[in-house]
mmCIF file of C-alpha atoms and ligand atoms in Angstrom:
data_model
loop_
_atom_site.group_PDB
_atom_site.id
_atom_site.type_symbol
_atom_site.label_atom_id
_atom_site.label_comp_id
_atom_site.label_asym_id
_atom_site.label_seq_id
_atom_site.Cartn_x
_atom_site.Cartn_y
_atom_site.Cartn_z
ATOM 1 C CA MET A 19 149.401 -178.404 79.791
ATOM 2 C CA THR A 20 150.245 -180.847 82.589
ATOM 3 C CA THR A 21 148.110 -181.069 85.699
ATOM 4 C CA ILE A 22 150.724 -179.295 87.816
ATOM 5 C CA ALA A 23 151.015 -176.493 85.259
ATOM 6 C CA ALA A 24 147.235 -176.046 85.115
ATOM 7 C CA ASN A 25 146.891 -176.240 88.906
ATOM 8 C CA LEU A 26 149.630 -173.684 89.430
ATOM 9 C CA GLN A 27 147.947 -171.329 87.014
ATOM 10 C CA ALA A 28 144.630 -171.772 88.820
ATOM 11 C CA VAL A 29 146.260 -171.027 92.188
ATOM 12 C CA ARG A 30 147.954 -167.929 90.788
ATOM 13 C CA ASN A 31 144.589 -166.788 89.479
ATOM 14 C CA ARG A 32 143.012 -167.308 92.905
ATOM 15 C CA ILE A 33 145.781 -165.266 94.533
ATOM 16 C CA GLU A 34 145.336 -162.501 91.996
ATOM 17 C CA ARG A 35 141.561 -162.358 92.414
ATOM 18 C CA ALA A 36 141.809 -162.361 96.201
ATOM 19 C CA ALA A 37 144.437 -159.623 96.096
ATOM 20 C CA GLN A 38 142.199 -157.562 93.843
ATOM 21 C CA SER A 39 139.213 -157.869 96.132
ATOM 22 C CA ALA A 40 141.449 -156.907 99.066
ATOM 23 C CA GLY A 41 142.774 -153.912 97.139
ATOM 24 C CA ARG A 42 146.290 -155.348 97.403
ATOM 25 C CA ASP A 43 149.107 -155.779 94.898
ATOM 26 C CA PRO A 44 149.236 -159.499 93.971
ATOM 27 C CA SER A 45 153.028 -159.305 93.722
ATOM 28 C CA ALA A 46 153.119 -158.663 97.484
ATOM 29 C CA ILE A 47 151.914 -162.237 98.060
ATOM 30 C CA ALA A 48 154.495 -164.992 97.613
ATOM 31 C CA LEU A 49 153.373 -168.500 96.753
ATOM 32 C CA ILE A 50 155.161 -171.331 98.561
ATOM 33 C CA ALA A 51 154.430 -174.634 96.811
ATOM 34 C CA VAL A 52 154.175 -177.275 99.548
ATOM 35 C CA SER A 53 155.815 -180.351 98.070
ATOM 36 C CA LYS A 54 155.883 -182.654 101.119
ATOM 37 C CA THR A 55 155.290 -186.306 100.124
ATOM 38 C CA TRP A 56 155.759 -185.475 96.413
ATOM 39 C CA PRO A 57 158.892 -186.605 94.543
ATOM 40 C CA ALA A 58 161.605 -184.378 93.129
ATOM 41 C CA ALA A 59 160.171 -184.803 89.628
ATOM 42 C CA CYS A 60 156.988 -182.938 90.666
ATOM 43 C CA ILE A 61 159.076 -180.100 92.087
ATOM 44 C CA ALA A 62 161.134 -179.898 88.887
ATOM 45 C CA GLU A 63 157.894 -179.743 86.924
ATOM 46 C CA ALA A 64 156.574 -176.871 89.023
ATOM 47 C CA TYR A 65 159.914 -175.115 88.663
ATOM 48 C CA ALA A 66 159.613 -175.399 84.880
ATOM 49 C CA CYS A 67 156.322 -173.473 85.244
ATOM 50 C CA GLY A 68 158.095 -170.642 87.047
ATOM 51 C CA GLN A 69 157.613 -171.746 90.665
ATOM 52 C CA GLY A 70 160.777 -171.205 92.704
ATOM 53 C CA ALA A 71 159.810 -171.529 96.377
ATOM 54 C CA PHE A 72 158.941 -174.868 97.973
ATOM 55 C CA GLY A 73 157.737 -175.877 101.420
ATOM 56 C CA GLU A 74 158.646 -179.132 103.175
ATOM 57 C CA SER A 75 157.554 -180.525 106.558
ATOM 58 C CA TYR A 76 159.829 -183.524 107.119
ATOM 59 C CA ALA A 77 163.571 -182.833 107.314
ATOM 60 C CA GLN A 78 164.740 -186.274 106.226
ATOM 61 C CA GLU A 79 162.474 -186.402 103.197
ATOM 62 C CA ALA A 80 163.275 -182.819 102.248
ATOM 63 C CA LEU A 81 167.042 -183.323 102.347
ATOM 64 C CA GLY A 82 166.879 -186.069 99.744
ATOM 65 C CA LYS A 83 164.954 -183.822 97.374
ATOM 66 C CA ILE A 84 167.160 -180.805 98.049
ATOM 67 C CA MET A 85 170.194 -182.903 97.069
ATOM 68 C CA GLN A 86 168.516 -184.276 93.939
ATOM 69 C CA LEU A 87 167.499 -180.788 92.826
ATOM 70 C CA GLY A 88 170.763 -179.103 93.806
ATOM 71 C CA ASP A 89 171.317 -177.719 90.299
ATOM 72 C CA LEU A 90 168.119 -175.641 90.385
ATOM 73 C CA PRO A 91 168.000 -172.225 92.103
ATOM 74 C CA LEU A 92 165.165 -173.138 94.465
ATOM 75 C CA ALA A 93 164.223 -171.500 97.772
ATOM 76 C CA TRP A 94 163.414 -174.057 100.479
ATOM 77 C CA HIS A 95 161.003 -173.271 103.309
ATOM 78 C CA PHE A 96 160.759 -175.574 106.322
ATOM 79 C CA ILE A 97 157.168 -175.529 107.591
ATOM 80 C CA GLY A 98 156.863 -178.592 109.836
ATOM 81 C CA PRO A 99 157.411 -179.333 113.526
ATOM 82 C CA ILE A 100 161.126 -179.100 114.383
ATOM 83 C CA GLN A 101 162.841 -181.861 116.332
ATOM 84 C CA SER A 102 166.065 -180.865 118.108
ATOM 85 C CA ASN A 103 168.074 -183.510 116.298
ATOM 86 C CA LYS A 104 167.059 -182.039 112.913
ATOM 87 C CA THR A 105 168.084 -178.429 113.555
ATOM 88 C CA ARG A 106 171.529 -178.852 111.949
ATOM 89 C CA ALA A 107 170.110 -180.294 108.740
ATOM 90 C CA ILE A 108 167.430 -177.616 108.591
ATOM 91 C CA ALA A 109 169.813 -174.722 109.311
ATOM 92 C CA GLY A 110 172.206 -175.962 106.645
ATOM 93 C CA HIS A 111 169.787 -176.485 103.773
ATOM 94 C CA PHE A 112 166.807 -174.172 104.069
ATOM 95 C CA GLN A 113 166.475 -170.436 103.453
ATOM 96 C CA TRP A 114 163.379 -170.095 105.632
ATOM 97 C CA VAL A 115 161.898 -171.787 108.697
ATOM 98 C CA HIS A 116 158.250 -170.893 109.354
ATOM 99 C CA SER A 117 157.605 -173.084 112.368
ATOM 100 C CA VAL A 118 159.801 -171.845 115.213
ATOM 101 C CA ALA A 119 157.915 -172.125 118.506
ATOM 102 C CA ARG A 120 160.603 -172.494 121.188
ATOM 103 C CA ALA A 121 163.661 -170.426 122.132
ATOM 104 C CA LYS A 122 165.711 -173.588 122.545
ATOM 105 C CA ILE A 123 165.064 -174.572 118.927
ATOM 106 C CA ALA A 124 165.820 -171.031 117.745
ATOM 107 C CA GLU A 125 169.176 -171.166 119.557
ATOM 108 C CA ARG A 126 170.035 -174.495 117.986
ATOM 109 C CA LEU A 127 169.160 -173.194 114.506
ATOM 110 C CA ASN A 128 171.262 -170.095 115.167
ATOM 111 C CA ASP A 129 174.251 -172.126 116.335
ATOM 112 C CA ALA A 130 174.000 -174.486 113.368
ATOM 113 C CA ARG A 131 173.547 -171.885 110.644
ATOM 114 C CA PRO A 132 176.701 -172.161 108.472
ATOM 115 C CA ALA A 133 178.899 -169.059 108.475
ATOM 116 C CA GLY A 134 179.006 -168.923 104.681
ATOM 117 C CA LEU A 135 175.246 -168.512 104.390
ATOM 118 C CA PRO A 136 173.153 -165.397 105.115
ATOM 119 C CA PRO A 137 171.111 -165.429 108.340
ATOM 120 C CA LEU A 138 168.258 -167.922 108.301
ATOM 121 C CA ASN A 139 164.849 -166.276 107.805
ATOM 122 C CA VAL A 140 162.440 -167.375 110.507
ATOM 123 C CA CYS A 141 158.807 -166.982 111.450
ATOM 124 C CA ILE A 142 157.234 -167.751 114.801
ATOM 125 C CA GLN A 143 154.355 -170.197 114.581
ATOM 126 C CA VAL A 144 151.315 -169.160 116.611
ATOM 127 C CA ASN A 145 148.472 -171.478 117.599
ATOM 128 C CA VAL A 146 145.681 -169.036 116.679
ATOM 129 C CA SER A 147 142.773 -171.456 117.049
ATOM 130 C CA GLY A 148 143.733 -172.680 120.513
ATOM 131 C CA GLU A 149 143.792 -176.352 119.568
ATOM 132 C CA ALA A 150 145.229 -178.618 122.245
ATOM 133 C CA GLY A 151 148.462 -180.280 121.227
ATOM 134 C CA LYS A 152 148.902 -178.069 118.174
ATOM 135 C CA SER A 153 152.359 -176.684 117.328
ATOM 136 C CA GLY A 154 153.018 -173.023 117.938
ATOM 137 C CA VAL A 155 153.183 -170.567 120.804
ATOM 138 C CA GLN A 156 149.936 -169.432 122.379
ATOM 139 C CA PRO A 157 148.835 -165.885 121.541
ATOM 140 C CA GLY A 158 150.582 -163.755 124.164
ATOM 141 C CA GLU A 159 153.784 -165.801 124.125
ATOM 142 C CA GLN A 160 155.063 -164.414 120.828
ATOM 143 C CA LEU A 161 156.718 -161.290 122.250
ATOM 144 C CA ALA A 162 159.161 -163.122 124.519
ATOM 145 C CA LEU A 163 160.118 -165.537 121.756
ATOM 146 C CA ALA A 164 160.436 -162.711 119.209
ATOM 147 C CA ARG A 165 162.842 -160.876 121.498
ATOM 148 C CA ALA A 166 164.880 -164.028 122.028
ATOM 149 C CA ILE A 167 165.111 -164.609 118.271
ATOM 150 C CA ALA A 168 165.924 -160.974 117.517
ATOM 151 C CA ALA A 169 169.003 -161.339 119.739
ATOM 152 C CA LEU A 170 170.367 -164.270 117.696
ATOM 153 C CA PRO A 171 172.767 -163.019 114.990
ATOM 154 C CA ARG A 172 172.424 -165.981 112.610
ATOM 155 C CA LEU A 173 168.628 -165.762 112.487
ATOM 156 C CA LYS A 174 166.557 -163.046 110.868
ATOM 157 C CA LEU A 175 163.096 -162.755 112.373
ATOM 158 C CA ARG A 176 160.703 -162.089 109.476
ATOM 159 C CA GLY A 177 157.221 -162.616 110.862
ATOM 160 C CA LEU A 178 154.499 -164.919 112.113
ATOM 161 C CA MET A 179 152.977 -168.110 110.753
ATOM 162 C CA ALA A 180 149.767 -169.974 111.561
ATOM 163 C CA VAL A 181 147.927 -173.137 110.563
ATOM 164 C CA PRO A 182 144.425 -172.574 111.957
ATOM 165 C CA GLU A 183 142.079 -175.474 112.520
ATOM 166 C CA PRO A 184 140.323 -176.151 109.201
ATOM 167 C CA THR A 185 136.813 -174.743 108.943
ATOM 168 C CA PRO A 186 134.526 -173.979 106.004
ATOM 169 C CA ASP A 187 133.282 -170.900 107.897
ATOM 170 C CA THR A 188 134.999 -168.033 106.099
ATOM 171 C CA ARG A 189 134.133 -165.584 108.879
ATOM 172 C CA LEU A 190 135.964 -167.801 111.380
ATOM 173 C CA GLN A 191 138.868 -168.288 108.949
ATOM 174 C CA ARG A 192 139.235 -164.517 108.708
ATOM 175 C CA GLN A 193 139.001 -164.046 112.485
ATOM 176 C CA ARG A 194 141.972 -166.344 113.024
ATOM 177 C CA PHE A 195 144.040 -164.754 110.297
ATOM 178 C CA ALA A 196 143.129 -161.304 111.610
ATOM 179 C CA LEU A 197 144.389 -162.366 115.029
ATOM 180 C CA LEU A 198 147.778 -163.301 113.539
ATOM 181 C CA ARG A 199 147.935 -159.922 111.761
ATOM 182 C CA GLU A 200 147.129 -158.104 115.006
ATOM 183 C CA LEU A 201 149.845 -160.028 116.842
ATOM 184 C CA LYS A 202 152.332 -159.040 114.135
ATOM 185 C CA ASP A 203 151.249 -155.399 114.349
ATOM 186 C CA GLY A 204 151.645 -155.620 118.118
ATOM 187 C CA LEU A 205 155.242 -156.763 117.718
ATOM 188 C CA GLY A 206 155.788 -153.870 115.320
ATOM 189 C CA ALA A 207 154.547 -151.468 117.986
ATOM 190 C CA MET A 208 157.129 -152.971 120.350
ATOM 191 C CA GLY A 209 159.891 -152.137 117.905
ATOM 192 C CA LEU A 210 160.105 -155.523 116.197
ATOM 193 C CA ALA A 211 159.458 -154.603 112.574
ATOM 194 C CA LEU A 212 158.361 -157.697 110.658
ATOM 195 C CA ASP A 213 157.456 -158.044 106.996
ATOM 196 C CA THR A 214 155.956 -161.526 106.790
ATOM 197 C CA LEU A 215 152.583 -163.070 107.539
ATOM 198 C CA SER A 216 152.745 -166.721 106.474
ATOM 199 C CA MET A 217 149.128 -167.873 106.393
ATOM 200 C CA GLY A 218 146.662 -169.457 104.001
ATOM 201 C CA MET A 219 146.632 -172.928 102.413
ATOM 202 C CA SER A 220 144.683 -174.652 99.633
ATOM 203 C CA ASP A 221 141.299 -174.259 101.312
ATOM 204 C CA ASP A 222 141.565 -170.829 102.916
ATOM 205 C CA LEU A 223 144.061 -168.728 100.977
ATOM 206 C CA GLU A 224 141.429 -166.151 99.982
ATOM 207 C CA SER A 225 140.587 -165.405 103.615
ATOM 208 C CA ALA A 226 144.283 -165.178 104.464
ATOM 209 C CA ILE A 227 144.959 -162.719 101.645
ATOM 210 C CA LEU A 228 142.006 -160.576 102.708
ATOM 211 C CA GLU A 229 143.620 -160.401 106.164
ATOM 212 C CA GLY A 230 147.075 -159.488 104.921
ATOM 213 C CA ALA A 231 148.969 -162.712 104.144
ATOM 214 C CA THR A 232 152.323 -162.072 102.438
ATOM 215 C CA MET A 233 153.070 -165.782 101.945
ATOM 216 C CA VAL A 234 150.568 -168.511 101.226
ATOM 217 C CA ARG A 235 151.624 -172.164 101.559
ATOM 218 C CA VAL A 236 149.738 -174.291 99.039
ATOM 219 C CA GLY A 237 150.146 -178.028 98.521
ATOM 220 C CA THR A 238 147.028 -179.942 97.535
ATOM 221 C CA ALA A 239 145.714 -177.368 95.066
ATOM 222 C CA ILE A 240 149.021 -177.601 93.145
ATOM 223 C CA PHE A 241 150.190 -181.207 93.441
ATOM 224 C CA GLY A 242 146.931 -183.016 94.248
ATOM 225 C CA GLN A 243 145.684 -184.980 97.238
ATOM 226 C CA ARG A 244 148.469 -186.411 99.401
ATOM 227 C CA GLN A 245 148.419 -190.094 100.455
ATOM 228 C CA LYS A 246 147.629 -190.394 104.140
ATOM 229 C CA ASN A 247 150.672 -191.698 106.003
HETATM 230 C C1 PLP B 30 150.800 -179.411 104.396
HETATM 231 C C2 PLP B 30 150.912 -177.993 104.815
HETATM 232 C C3 PLP B 30 150.450 -176.944 103.991
HETATM 233 C C4 PLP B 30 149.728 -177.173 102.677
HETATM 234 O O1 PLP B 30 148.425 -177.614 102.915
HETATM 235 P P1 PLP B 30 147.384 -177.837 101.685
HETATM 236 O O2 PLP B 30 146.075 -177.919 102.365
HETATM 237 O O3 PLP B 30 147.804 -179.123 101.035
HETATM 238 O O4 PLP B 30 147.515 -176.684 100.787
HETATM 239 C C5 PLP B 30 150.655 -175.653 104.425
HETATM 240 N N1 PLP B 30 151.270 -175.380 105.604
HETATM 241 C C6 PLP B 30 151.717 -176.356 106.406
HETATM 242 C C7 PLP B 30 152.384 -175.982 107.680
HETATM 243 C C8 PLP B 30 151.545 -177.684 106.051
HETATM 244 O O5 PLP B 30 151.984 -178.635 106.877
#
């Protein structure tokens, strides 16, 4: 078995164990393999092991790989900060965007989504650990943005996403993920029915699954340590 194959299996096992201890069905938790910085060959290798969904953070880099891998039926998830001048590329080539944090960006994605494609699935990113300068709306700001997105016909609002500040404290990890779940439930109570909680990465996916994650975004545990850039 290659390293990627073995790593993927280990991550799937972690998801399954966490789901079991949460009393949840493991098939309700989708794995997004975060392939940023890794070449197309690594993605093709993961695909050969049955992995179909990939997450990318840099539009330019992602586009090259999406073109190279155009023959494979992959689902592409954009998970990074969104610059206005990249909205057209993102809206044209991704199935999901997890990191919407401004109405202006949502409008640009909506306007750029090609007519021949289904509506773009989007999540609102929430800054659940209150870090200064971190992407995402502050807790409390999600309702206004959710309503703005729900009114855009070429976007489909699916849920909320968070990247909490890393901490080894599992109680704190769970608190932050629980906050995102509560915010999602709050939107549901306001009539915005959402089915996605995108939370949990290599170091905290167990906590996220215990708090209701439906998508975990895992890079390092599958592809290895990224080079610092
Ligand atoms: C890089 C990244 C991940 C993956 O992080 P790992 O710790 O490598 O699993 C997940 N989500 C986002 C938004 C990222 O930028």
